[in-house]
mmCIF file of N, CA and C in Angstrom:
data_model
loop_
_atom_site.group_PDB
_atom_site.id
_atom_site.type_symbol
_atom_site.label_atom_id
_atom_site.label_comp_id
_atom_site.label_asym_id
_atom_site.label_seq_id
_atom_site.Cartn_x
_atom_site.Cartn_y
_atom_site.Cartn_z
ATOM 1 N N UNK W 1 114.059 94.504 95.283
ATOM 2 C CA UNK W 1 113.132 93.848 94.388
ATOM 3 C C UNK W 1 112.401 94.923 93.594
ATOM 4 N N UNK W 2 112.295 94.723 92.299
ATOM 5 C CA UNK W 2 111.704 95.712 91.400
ATOM 6 C C UNK W 2 110.255 96.041 91.755
ATOM 7 N N UNK W 3 109.543 95.083 92.342
ATOM 8 C CA UNK W 3 108.143 95.313 92.690
ATOM 9 C C UNK W 3 107.987 96.398 93.755
ATOM 10 N N UNK W 4 109.022 96.632 94.525
ATOM 11 C CA UNK W 4 108.926 97.588 95.629
ATOM 12 C C UNK W 4 109.670 98.900 95.355
ATOM 13 N N UNK W 5 110.114 99.112 94.132
ATOM 14 C CA UNK W 5 110.877 100.320 93.805
ATOM 15 C C UNK W 5 110.090 101.600 94.075
ATOM 16 N N UNK W 6 108.830 101.649 93.680
ATOM 17 C CA UNK W 6 108.015 102.860 93.888
ATOM 18 C C UNK W 6 107.829 103.130 95.380
ATOM 19 N N UNK W 7 107.663 102.062 96.152
ATOM 20 C CA UNK W 7 107.518 102.197 97.602
ATOM 21 C C UNK W 7 108.801 102.775 98.210
ATOM 22 N N UNK W 8 109.939 102.267 97.776
ATOM 23 C CA UNK W 8 111.217 102.742 98.314
ATOM 24 C C UNK W 8 111.475 104.198 97.917
ATOM 25 N N UNK W 9 111.094 104.570 96.697
ATOM 26 C CA UNK W 9 111.257 105.954 96.259
ATOM 27 C C UNK W 9 110.374 106.896 97.084
ATOM 28 N N UNK W 10 109.149 106.494 97.354
ATOM 29 C CA UNK W 10 108.254 107.306 98.195
ATOM 30 C C UNK W 10 108.828 107.437 99.603
ATOM 31 N N UNK W 11 109.440 106.381 100.110
ATOM 32 C CA UNK W 11 110.063 106.423 101.445
ATOM 33 C C UNK W 11 111.225 107.416 101.460
ATOM 34 N N UNK W 12 112.022 107.439 100.394
ATOM 35 C CA UNK W 12 113.134 108.403 100.317
ATOM 36 C C UNK W 12 112.604 109.842 100.316
ATOM 37 N N UNK W 13 111.537 110.078 99.541
ATOM 38 C CA UNK W 13 110.949 111.431 99.514
ATOM 39 C C UNK W 13 110.394 111.805 100.889
ATOM 40 N N UNK W 14 109.718 110.868 101.536
ATOM 41 C CA UNK W 14 109.164 111.085 102.880
ATOM 42 C C UNK W 14 110.271 111.500 103.848
ATOM 43 N N UNK W 15 111.354 110.749 103.849
ATOM 44 C CA UNK W 15 112.472 111.049 104.754
ATOM 45 C C UNK W 15 113.100 112.409 104.436
ATOM 46 N N UNK W 16 113.203 112.737 103.152
ATOM 47 C CA UNK W 16 113.760 114.036 102.761
ATOM 48 C C UNK W 16 112.886 115.183 103.266
ATOM 49 N N UNK W 17 111.571 115.038 103.134
ATOM 50 C CA UNK W 17 110.659 116.083 103.621
ATOM 51 C C UNK W 17 110.758 116.243 105.134
ATOM 52 N N UNK W 18 110.906 115.139 105.847
ATOM 53 C CA UNK W 18 111.054 115.247 107.307
ATOM 54 C C UNK W 18 112.358 115.938 107.683
ATOM 55 N N UNK W 19 113.418 115.644 106.953
ATOM 56 C CA UNK W 19 114.703 116.310 107.207
ATOM 57 C C UNK W 19 114.587 117.809 106.948
ATOM 58 N N UNK W 20 113.925 118.167 105.850
ATOM 59 C CA UNK W 20 113.728 119.587 105.536
ATOM 60 C C UNK W 20 112.849 120.272 106.581
ATOM 61 N N UNK W 21 111.855 119.563 107.080
ATOM 62 C CA UNK W 21 110.988 120.119 108.133
ATOM 63 C C UNK W 21 111.794 120.381 109.397
ATOM 64 N N UNK W 22 112.669 119.445 109.749
ATOM 65 C CA UNK W 22 113.518 119.644 110.931
ATOM 66 C C UNK W 22 114.439 120.842 110.752
ATOM 67 N N UNK W 23 114.996 120.988 109.565
ATOM 68 C CA UNK W 23 115.887 122.120 109.294
ATOM 69 C C UNK W 23 115.111 123.444 109.351
ATOM 70 N N UNK W 24 113.888 123.449 108.836
ATOM 71 C CA UNK W 24 113.052 124.655 108.886
ATOM 72 C C UNK W 24 112.727 124.999 110.336
ATOM 73 N N UNK W 25 112.503 124.006 111.140
ATOM 74 C CA UNK W 25 112.221 124.235 112.560
ATOM 75 C C UNK W 25 113.427 124.870 113.252
ATOM 76 N N UNK W 26 114.615 124.388 112.915
ATOM 77 C CA UNK W 26 115.835 124.923 113.547
ATOM 78 C C UNK W 26 116.038 126.405 113.224
ATOM 79 N N UNK W 27 115.628 126.808 112.039
ATOM 80 C CA UNK W 27 115.776 128.229 111.697
ATOM 81 C C UNK W 27 114.500 129.015 112.014
ATOM 82 N N UNK W 28 113.569 128.366 112.708
ATOM 83 C CA UNK W 28 112.313 128.956 113.189
ATOM 84 C C UNK W 28 111.404 129.453 112.070
ATOM 85 N N UNK W 29 111.447 128.751 110.940
ATOM 86 C CA UNK W 29 110.513 129.043 109.844
ATOM 87 C C UNK W 29 109.392 128.005 109.949
ATOM 88 N N UNK W 30 108.423 128.291 110.811
ATOM 89 C CA UNK W 30 107.391 127.317 111.149
ATOM 90 C C UNK W 30 106.392 127.083 110.005
ATOM 91 N N UNK W 31 106.206 128.085 109.193
ATOM 92 C CA UNK W 31 105.319 127.917 108.040
ATOM 93 C C UNK W 31 105.928 126.912 107.056
ATOM 94 N N UNK W 32 107.209 127.044 106.810
ATOM 95 C CA UNK W 32 107.918 126.118 105.926
ATOM 96 C C UNK W 32 107.944 124.713 106.541
ATOM 97 N N UNK W 33 108.136 124.663 107.851
ATOM 98 C CA UNK W 33 108.131 123.371 108.545
ATOM 99 C C UNK W 33 106.788 122.659 108.352
ATOM 100 N N UNK W 34 105.682 123.388 108.541
ATOM 101 C CA UNK W 34 104.353 122.785 108.362
ATOM 102 C C UNK W 34 104.162 122.266 106.942
ATOM 103 N N UNK W 35 104.645 123.028 105.969
ATOM 104 C CA UNK W 35 104.508 122.611 104.579
ATOM 105 C C UNK W 35 105.249 121.281 104.338
ATOM 106 N N UNK W 36 106.480 121.195 104.835
ATOM 107 C CA UNK W 36 107.256 119.961 104.640
ATOM 108 C C UNK W 36 106.637 118.782 105.397
ATOM 109 N N UNK W 37 106.102 119.029 106.563
ATOM 110 C CA UNK W 37 105.457 117.938 107.309
ATOM 111 C C UNK W 37 104.184 117.463 106.591
ATOM 112 N N UNK W 38 103.458 118.405 105.991
ATOM 113 C CA UNK W 38 102.276 118.030 105.209
ATOM 114 C C UNK W 38 102.677 117.178 104.008
ATOM 115 N N UNK W 39 103.758 117.573 103.338
ATOM 116 C CA UNK W 39 104.250 116.788 102.205
ATOM 117 C C UNK W 39 104.710 115.393 102.661
ATOM 118 N N UNK W 40 105.331 115.335 103.827
ATOM 119 C CA UNK W 40 105.776 114.041 104.367
ATOM 120 C C UNK W 40 104.580 113.140 104.661
ATOM 121 N N UNK W 41 103.495 113.722 105.208
ATOM 122 C CA UNK W 41 102.278 112.922 105.469
ATOM 123 C C UNK W 41 101.693 112.383 104.173
ATOM 124 N N UNK W 42 101.704 113.201 103.141
ATOM 125 C CA UNK W 42 101.212 112.749 101.840
ATOM 126 C C UNK W 42 102.062 111.585 101.324
ATOM 127 N N UNK W 43 103.359 111.701 101.461
ATOM 128 C CA UNK W 43 104.254 110.615 101.021
ATOM 129 C C UNK W 43 104.029 109.357 101.854
ATOM 130 N N UNK W 44 103.683 109.512 103.123
ATOM 131 C CA UNK W 44 103.408 108.345 103.973
ATOM 132 C C UNK W 44 102.228 107.571 103.416
ATOM 133 N N UNK W 45 101.178 108.276 102.980
ATOM 134 C CA UNK W 45 100.030 107.575 102.399
ATOM 135 C C UNK W 45 100.415 106.931 101.067
ATOM 136 N N UNK W 46 101.310 107.572 100.317
ATOM 137 C CA UNK W 46 101.807 106.985 99.071
ATOM 138 C C UNK W 46 102.589 105.705 99.358
ATOM 139 N N UNK W 47 103.392 105.727 100.404
ATOM 140 C CA UNK W 47 104.173 104.541 100.792
ATOM 141 C C UNK W 47 103.225 103.385 101.097
ATOM 142 N N UNK W 48 102.190 103.654 101.880
ATOM 143 C CA UNK W 48 101.233 102.600 102.242
ATOM 144 C C UNK W 48 100.530 102.037 101.015
ATOM 145 N N UNK W 49 100.119 102.913 100.116
ATOM 146 C CA UNK W 49 99.443 102.479 98.901
ATOM 147 C C UNK W 49 100.375 101.650 98.015
ATOM 148 N N UNK W 50 101.591 102.123 97.853
ATOM 149 C CA UNK W 50 102.573 101.390 97.036
ATOM 150 C C UNK W 50 102.914 100.039 97.659
ATOM 151 N N UNK W 51 102.955 99.978 98.981
ATOM 152 C CA UNK W 51 103.251 98.706 99.664
ATOM 153 C C UNK W 51 102.143 97.692 99.389
ATOM 154 N N UNK W 52 100.889 98.133 99.465
ATOM 155 C CA UNK W 52 99.761 97.222 99.164
ATOM 156 C C UNK W 52 99.826 96.738 97.721
ATOM 157 N N UNK W 53 100.089 97.667 96.806
ATOM 158 C CA UNK W 53 100.168 97.292 95.393
ATOM 159 C C UNK W 53 101.315 96.317 95.137
ATOM 160 N N UNK W 54 102.460 96.599 95.728
ATOM 161 C CA UNK W 54 103.624 95.728 95.526
ATOM 162 C C UNK W 54 103.385 94.341 96.097
ATOM 163 N N UNK W 55 102.792 94.267 97.290
ATOM 164 C CA UNK W 55 102.563 92.952 97.892
ATOM 165 C C UNK W 55 101.581 92.153 97.043
ATOM 166 N N UNK W 56 100.569 92.809 96.477
ATOM 167 C CA UNK W 56 99.605 92.102 95.634
ATOM 168 C C UNK W 56 100.281 91.610 94.341
ATOM 169 N N UNK W 57 101.137 92.443 93.732
ATOM 170 C CA UNK W 57 101.846 92.011 92.519
ATOM 171 C C UNK W 57 102.740 90.815 92.808
ATOM 172 N N UNK W 58 103.472 90.870 93.920
ATOM 173 C CA UNK W 58 104.349 89.756 94.300
ATOM 174 C C UNK W 58 103.514 88.513 94.561
ATOM 175 N N UNK W 59 102.427 88.670 95.295
ATOM 176 C CA UNK W 59 101.573 87.533 95.637
ATOM 177 C C UNK W 59 101.006 86.886 94.372
ATOM 178 N N UNK W 60 100.488 87.700 93.439
ATOM 179 C CA UNK W 60 99.907 87.160 92.206
ATOM 180 C C UNK W 60 100.950 86.403 91.384
ATOM 181 N N UNK W 61 102.163 86.938 91.314
ATOM 182 C CA UNK W 61 103.234 86.272 90.574
ATOM 183 C C UNK W 61 103.548 84.906 91.178
ATOM 184 N N UNK W 62 103.676 84.855 92.506
ATOM 185 C CA UNK W 62 103.966 83.585 93.179
ATOM 186 C C UNK W 62 102.810 82.600 93.014
ATOM 187 N N UNK W 63 101.572 83.087 93.092
ATOM 188 C CA UNK W 63 100.400 82.220 92.927
ATOM 189 C C UNK W 63 100.375 81.634 91.523
ATOM 190 N N UNK W 64 100.643 82.453 90.518
ATOM 191 C CA UNK W 64 100.676 81.978 89.131
ATOM 192 C C UNK W 64 101.747 80.919 88.946
ATOM 193 N N UNK W 65 102.911 81.136 89.533
ATOM 194 C CA UNK W 65 103.986 80.143 89.451
ATOM 195 C C UNK W 65 103.569 78.833 90.105
ATOM 196 N N UNK W 66 102.885 78.914 91.238
ATOM 197 C CA UNK W 66 102.428 77.712 91.933
ATOM 198 C C UNK W 66 101.392 76.966 91.096
ATOM 199 N N UNK W 67 100.451 77.667 90.497
ATOM 200 C CA UNK W 67 99.452 77.038 89.636
ATOM 201 C C UNK W 67 100.153 76.305 88.484
ATOM 202 N N UNK W 68 101.109 76.957 87.868
ATOM 203 C CA UNK W 68 101.840 76.357 86.754
ATOM 204 C C UNK W 68 102.566 75.093 87.188
ATOM 205 N N UNK W 69 103.242 75.141 88.334
ATOM 206 C CA UNK W 69 103.964 73.951 88.821
ATOM 207 C C UNK W 69 103.015 72.803 89.109
ATOM 208 N N UNK W 70 101.860 73.091 89.701
ATOM 209 C CA UNK W 70 100.888 72.036 90.023
ATOM 210 C C UNK W 70 100.335 71.422 88.742
ATOM 211 N N UNK W 71 99.995 72.252 87.774
ATOM 212 C CA UNK W 71 99.442 71.739 86.512
ATOM 213 C C UNK W 71 100.490 70.915 85.767
ATOM 214 N N UNK W 72 101.726 71.396 85.725
ATOM 215 C CA UNK W 72 102.778 70.660 85.020
ATOM 216 C C UNK W 72 103.100 69.338 85.699
ATOM 217 N N UNK W 73 102.955 69.301 87.022
ATOM 218 C CA UNK W 73 103.207 68.056 87.748
ATOM 219 C C UNK W 73 102.065 67.064 87.542
ATOM 220 N N UNK W 74 100.934 67.539 87.001
ATOM 221 C CA UNK W 74 99.754 66.715 86.743
ATOM 222 C C UNK W 74 99.373 65.903 87.975
ATOM 223 N N UNK W 75 99.341 66.559 89.103
ATOM 224 C CA UNK W 75 99.079 65.925 90.387
ATOM 225 C C UNK W 75 97.661 66.236 90.821
ATOM 226 N N UNK W 76 96.933 65.270 91.292
ATOM 227 C CA UNK W 76 95.685 65.531 91.983
ATOM 228 C C UNK W 76 94.428 65.576 91.162
ATOM 229 N N UNK W 77 94.484 65.233 89.901
ATOM 230 C CA UNK W 77 93.246 65.160 89.143
ATOM 231 C C UNK W 77 92.918 66.426 88.378
ATOM 232 N N UNK W 78 91.702 66.464 87.854
ATOM 233 C CA UNK W 78 91.315 67.534 86.946
ATOM 234 C C UNK W 78 91.172 68.900 87.607
ATOM 235 N N UNK W 79 90.940 68.968 88.896
ATOM 236 C CA UNK W 79 90.788 70.271 89.576
ATOM 237 C C UNK W 79 92.108 70.828 90.067
ATOM 238 N N UNK W 80 93.171 70.026 90.037
ATOM 239 C CA UNK W 80 94.460 70.493 90.550
ATOM 240 C C UNK W 80 94.895 71.746 89.790
ATOM 241 N N UNK W 81 95.329 72.723 90.532
ATOM 242 C CA UNK W 81 95.752 73.982 89.943
ATOM 243 C C UNK W 81 94.668 75.041 89.956
ATOM 244 N N UNK W 82 93.445 74.664 90.358
ATOM 245 C CA UNK W 82 92.377 75.665 90.434
ATOM 246 C C UNK W 82 92.549 76.505 91.700
ATOM 247 N N UNK W 83 91.960 77.687 91.680
ATOM 248 C CA UNK W 83 92.118 78.613 92.801
ATOM 249 C C UNK W 83 91.037 78.365 93.845
ATOM 250 N N UNK W 84 91.428 78.400 95.113
ATOM 251 C CA UNK W 84 90.510 78.206 96.239
ATOM 252 C C UNK W 84 90.794 79.273 97.289
ATOM 253 N N UNK W 85 89.923 79.370 98.271
ATOM 254 C CA UNK W 85 90.149 80.308 99.375
ATOM 255 C C UNK W 85 90.163 81.742 98.920
ATOM 256 N N UNK W 86 89.036 82.185 98.345
ATOM 257 C CA UNK W 86 88.909 83.550 97.806
ATOM 258 C C UNK W 86 89.941 83.806 96.710
ATOM 259 N N UNK W 87 90.280 82.746 95.970
ATOM 260 C CA UNK W 87 91.244 82.797 94.868
ATOM 261 C C UNK W 87 92.645 83.171 95.339
ATOM 262 N N UNK W 88 92.937 82.963 96.604
ATOM 263 C CA UNK W 88 94.267 83.256 97.129
ATOM 264 C C UNK W 88 95.171 82.034 97.094
ATOM 265 N N UNK W 89 94.587 80.856 97.240
ATOM 266 C CA UNK W 89 95.367 79.632 97.283
ATOM 267 C C UNK W 89 95.119 78.757 96.073
ATOM 268 N N UNK W 90 95.853 77.658 96.025
ATOM 269 C CA UNK W 90 95.801 76.744 94.891
ATOM 270 C C UNK W 90 95.436 75.359 95.394
ATOM 271 N N UNK W 91 94.474 74.734 94.733
ATOM 272 C CA UNK W 91 94.075 73.363 95.063
ATOM 273 C C UNK W 91 95.143 72.427 94.516
ATOM 274 N N UNK W 92 95.710 71.576 95.378
ATOM 275 C CA UNK W 92 96.783 70.679 94.977
ATOM 276 C C UNK W 92 96.292 69.294 94.588
ATOM 277 N N UNK W 93 95.154 68.897 95.103
ATOM 278 C CA UNK W 93 94.633 67.569 94.819
ATOM 279 C C UNK W 93 94.323 66.835 96.112
ATOM 280 N N UNK W 94 94.213 65.523 96.018
ATOM 281 C CA UNK W 94 93.873 64.689 97.163
ATOM 282 C C UNK W 94 95.084 63.842 97.521
ATOM 283 N N UNK W 95 95.488 63.894 98.770
ATOM 284 C CA UNK W 95 96.631 63.088 99.203
ATOM 285 C C UNK W 95 96.214 61.621 99.295
ATOM 286 N N UNK W 96 97.151 60.704 99.056
ATOM 287 C CA UNK W 96 96.837 59.275 99.130
ATOM 288 C C UNK W 96 96.402 58.871 100.537
ATOM 289 N N UNK W 97 95.576 57.838 100.654
ATOM 290 C CA UNK W 97 95.127 57.381 101.980
ATOM 291 C C UNK W 97 96.309 57.023 102.872
ATOM 292 N N UNK W 98 96.208 57.383 104.135
ATOM 293 C CA UNK W 98 97.223 57.035 105.116
ATOM 294 C C UNK W 98 98.425 57.950 105.175
ATOM 295 N N UNK W 99 98.551 58.913 104.253
ATOM 296 C CA UNK W 99 99.728 59.781 104.271
ATOM 297 C C UNK W 99 99.621 60.881 105.319
ATOM 298 N N UNK W 100 98.425 61.275 105.663
ATOM 299 C CA UNK W 100 98.250 62.381 106.611
ATOM 300 C C UNK W 100 97.510 61.963 107.875
ATOM 301 N N UNK W 101 97.213 60.734 108.019
ATOM 302 C CA UNK W 101 96.479 60.278 109.187
ATOM 303 C C UNK W 101 95.563 59.139 108.805
ATOM 304 N N UNK W 102 95.208 58.381 109.766
ATOM 305 C CA UNK W 102 94.369 57.221 109.494
ATOM 306 C C UNK W 102 92.911 57.616 109.382
ATOM 307 N N UNK W 103 92.211 56.893 108.531
ATOM 308 C CA UNK W 103 90.760 56.982 108.407
ATOM 309 C C UNK W 103 90.244 58.373 108.025
ATOM 310 N N UNK W 104 90.989 59.098 107.237
ATOM 311 C CA UNK W 104 90.491 60.393 106.770
ATOM 312 C C UNK W 104 89.656 60.189 105.516
ATOM 313 N N UNK W 105 88.527 60.866 105.459
ATOM 314 C CA UNK W 105 87.672 60.810 104.268
ATOM 315 C C UNK W 105 88.343 61.588 103.133
ATOM 316 N N UNK W 106 87.838 61.391 101.923
ATOM 317 C CA UNK W 106 88.409 62.073 100.763
ATOM 318 C C UNK W 106 88.361 63.589 100.950
ATOM 319 N N UNK W 107 87.245 64.119 101.441
ATOM 320 C CA UNK W 107 87.121 65.567 101.655
ATOM 321 C C UNK W 107 88.184 66.091 102.615
ATOM 322 N N UNK W 108 88.591 65.258 103.559
ATOM 323 C CA UNK W 108 89.573 65.671 104.556
ATOM 324 C C UNK W 108 91.004 65.545 104.043
ATOM 325 N N UNK W 109 91.191 64.827 102.933
ATOM 326 C CA UNK W 109 92.532 64.640 102.367
ATOM 327 C C UNK W 109 92.837 65.629 101.243
ATOM 328 N N UNK W 110 91.887 66.505 100.939
ATOM 329 C CA UNK W 110 92.137 67.528 99.922
ATOM 330 C C UNK W 110 93.211 68.488 100.433
ATOM 331 N N UNK W 111 94.076 68.892 99.521
ATOM 332 C CA UNK W 111 95.175 69.782 99.912
ATOM 333 C C UNK W 111 95.111 71.094 99.133
ATOM 334 N N UNK W 112 95.433 72.164 99.823
ATOM 335 C CA UNK W 112 95.514 73.486 99.205
ATOM 336 C C UNK W 112 96.774 74.156 99.734
ATOM 337 N N UNK W 113 97.318 75.074 98.951
ATOM 338 C CA UNK W 113 98.548 75.763 99.352
ATOM 339 C C UNK W 113 98.443 77.240 99.005
ATOM 340 N N UNK W 114 99.251 78.013 99.699
ATOM 341 C CA UNK W 114 99.373 79.446 99.442
ATOM 342 C C UNK W 114 100.869 79.758 99.510
ATOM 343 N N UNK W 115 101.366 80.554 98.567
ATOM 344 C CA UNK W 115 102.790 80.871 98.501
ATOM 345 C C UNK W 115 103.002 82.306 98.976
ATOM 346 N N UNK W 116 103.719 82.461 100.066
ATOM 347 C CA UNK W 116 103.909 83.775 100.682
ATOM 348 C C UNK W 116 105.334 84.302 100.543
ATOM 349 N N UNK W 117 106.155 83.622 99.760
ATOM 350 C CA UNK W 117 107.543 84.067 99.589
ATOM 351 C C UNK W 117 107.588 85.473 98.999
ATOM 352 N N UNK W 118 108.505 86.277 99.469
ATOM 353 C CA UNK W 118 108.684 87.631 98.965
ATOM 354 C C UNK W 118 107.851 88.681 99.665
ATOM 355 N N UNK W 119 106.948 88.249 100.539
ATOM 356 C CA UNK W 119 106.113 89.209 101.259
ATOM 357 C C UNK W 119 106.736 89.544 102.611
ATOM 358 N N UNK W 120 106.427 90.717 103.119
ATOM 359 C CA UNK W 120 106.820 91.064 104.485
ATOM 360 C C UNK W 120 105.947 90.283 105.460
ATOM 361 N N UNK W 121 106.393 90.143 106.673
ATOM 362 C CA UNK W 121 105.691 89.345 107.667
ATOM 363 C C UNK W 121 104.246 89.753 107.872
ATOM 364 N N UNK W 122 103.997 91.048 108.028
ATOM 365 C CA UNK W 122 102.614 91.495 108.257
ATOM 366 C C UNK W 122 101.730 91.250 107.040
ATOM 367 N N UNK W 123 102.304 91.360 105.846
ATOM 368 C CA UNK W 123 101.548 91.076 104.632
ATOM 369 C C UNK W 123 101.193 89.592 104.558
ATOM 370 N N UNK W 124 102.169 88.742 104.885
ATOM 371 C CA UNK W 124 101.945 87.290 104.854
ATOM 372 C C UNK W 124 100.859 86.884 105.847
ATOM 373 N N UNK W 125 100.884 87.474 107.023
ATOM 374 C CA UNK W 125 99.862 87.168 108.030
ATOM 375 C C UNK W 125 98.486 87.587 107.525
ATOM 376 N N UNK W 126 98.402 88.745 106.893
ATOM 377 C CA UNK W 126 97.123 89.237 106.370
ATOM 378 C C UNK W 126 96.570 88.300 105.292
ATOM 379 N N UNK W 127 97.417 87.906 104.333
ATOM 380 C CA UNK W 127 96.977 86.987 103.273
ATOM 381 C C UNK W 127 96.588 85.623 103.848
ATOM 382 N N UNK W 128 97.363 85.132 104.808
ATOM 383 C CA UNK W 128 97.061 83.827 105.405
ATOM 384 C C UNK W 128 95.726 83.864 106.129
ATOM 385 N N UNK W 129 95.484 84.905 106.899
ATOM 386 C CA UNK W 129 94.216 85.030 107.625
ATOM 387 C C UNK W 129 93.038 85.052 106.666
ATOM 388 N N UNK W 130 93.160 85.843 105.610
ATOM 389 C CA UNK W 130 92.082 85.941 104.632
ATOM 390 C C UNK W 130 91.871 84.595 103.927
ATOM 391 N N UNK W 131 92.960 83.913 103.597
ATOM 392 C CA UNK W 131 92.902 82.609 102.928
ATOM 393 C C UNK W 131 92.199 81.577 103.817
ATOM 394 N N UNK W 132 92.581 81.497 105.074
ATOM 395 C CA UNK W 132 91.980 80.515 105.984
ATOM 396 C C UNK W 132 90.507 80.815 106.241
ATOM 397 N N UNK W 133 90.173 82.093 106.381
ATOM 398 C CA UNK W 133 88.773 82.479 106.552
ATOM 399 C C UNK W 133 87.947 82.062 105.333
ATOM 400 N N UNK W 134 88.490 82.292 104.159
ATOM 401 C CA UNK W 134 87.773 81.950 102.930
ATOM 402 C C UNK W 134 87.624 80.436 102.780
ATOM 403 N N UNK W 135 88.659 79.667 103.149
ATOM 404 C CA UNK W 135 88.552 78.209 103.087
ATOM 405 C C UNK W 135 87.439 77.721 104.011
ATOM 406 N N UNK W 136 87.362 78.323 105.171
ATOM 407 C CA UNK W 136 86.301 77.937 106.122
ATOM 408 C C UNK W 136 84.924 78.256 105.543
ATOM 409 N N UNK W 137 84.786 79.415 104.936
ATOM 410 C CA UNK W 137 83.515 79.799 104.322
ATOM 411 C C UNK W 137 83.142 78.875 103.161
ATOM 412 N N UNK W 138 84.168 78.373 102.454
ATOM 413 C CA UNK W 138 83.943 77.479 101.323
ATOM 414 C C UNK W 138 83.746 76.032 101.774
ATOM 415 N N UNK W 139 83.764 75.820 103.088
ATOM 416 C CA UNK W 139 83.590 74.484 103.676
ATOM 417 C C UNK W 139 84.691 73.518 103.221
ATOM 418 N N UNK W 140 85.905 74.043 103.067
ATOM 419 C CA UNK W 140 87.051 73.233 102.681
ATOM 420 C C UNK W 140 87.514 72.482 103.927
ATOM 421 N N UNK W 141 87.432 71.176 103.920
ATOM 422 C CA UNK W 141 87.764 70.382 105.107
ATOM 423 C C UNK W 141 89.169 69.806 105.039
ATOM 424 N N UNK W 142 89.857 70.023 103.942
ATOM 425 C CA UNK W 142 91.147 69.366 103.719
ATOM 426 C C UNK W 142 92.295 69.939 104.507
ATOM 427 N N UNK W 143 93.467 69.576 104.049
ATOM 428 C CA UNK W 143 94.714 69.901 104.735
ATOM 429 C C UNK W 143 95.303 71.190 104.235
#
């Protein structure tokens, strides 16, 4: 995926530096080994930074697509398609009575969604946790 190209390139550089460090160790050039290991550590931080950036770009793209689909479907009234849960999720509208359980109030039938496709598992868990925490803070009682 193009969003992760910089991350993958940093990973290749990281692995190359570690290989060079191992080779320097074999020839007992410890100063050179330390230099390559330092460069590998720097690339590791680059990998982490690029991974965060890529996951956010992927997430924003999927969220925008979801907002567009909800608005085009004209589902759920005038607020449908607005952002909720720390702007991570999308308000879908209010489900019809009886579709999700008996005797639910309107506030309890409100629906919100978050699109996690394209993310790695740990990234998806992080976004979901933040989204649910924010919904709770916003007193969102819906589904």
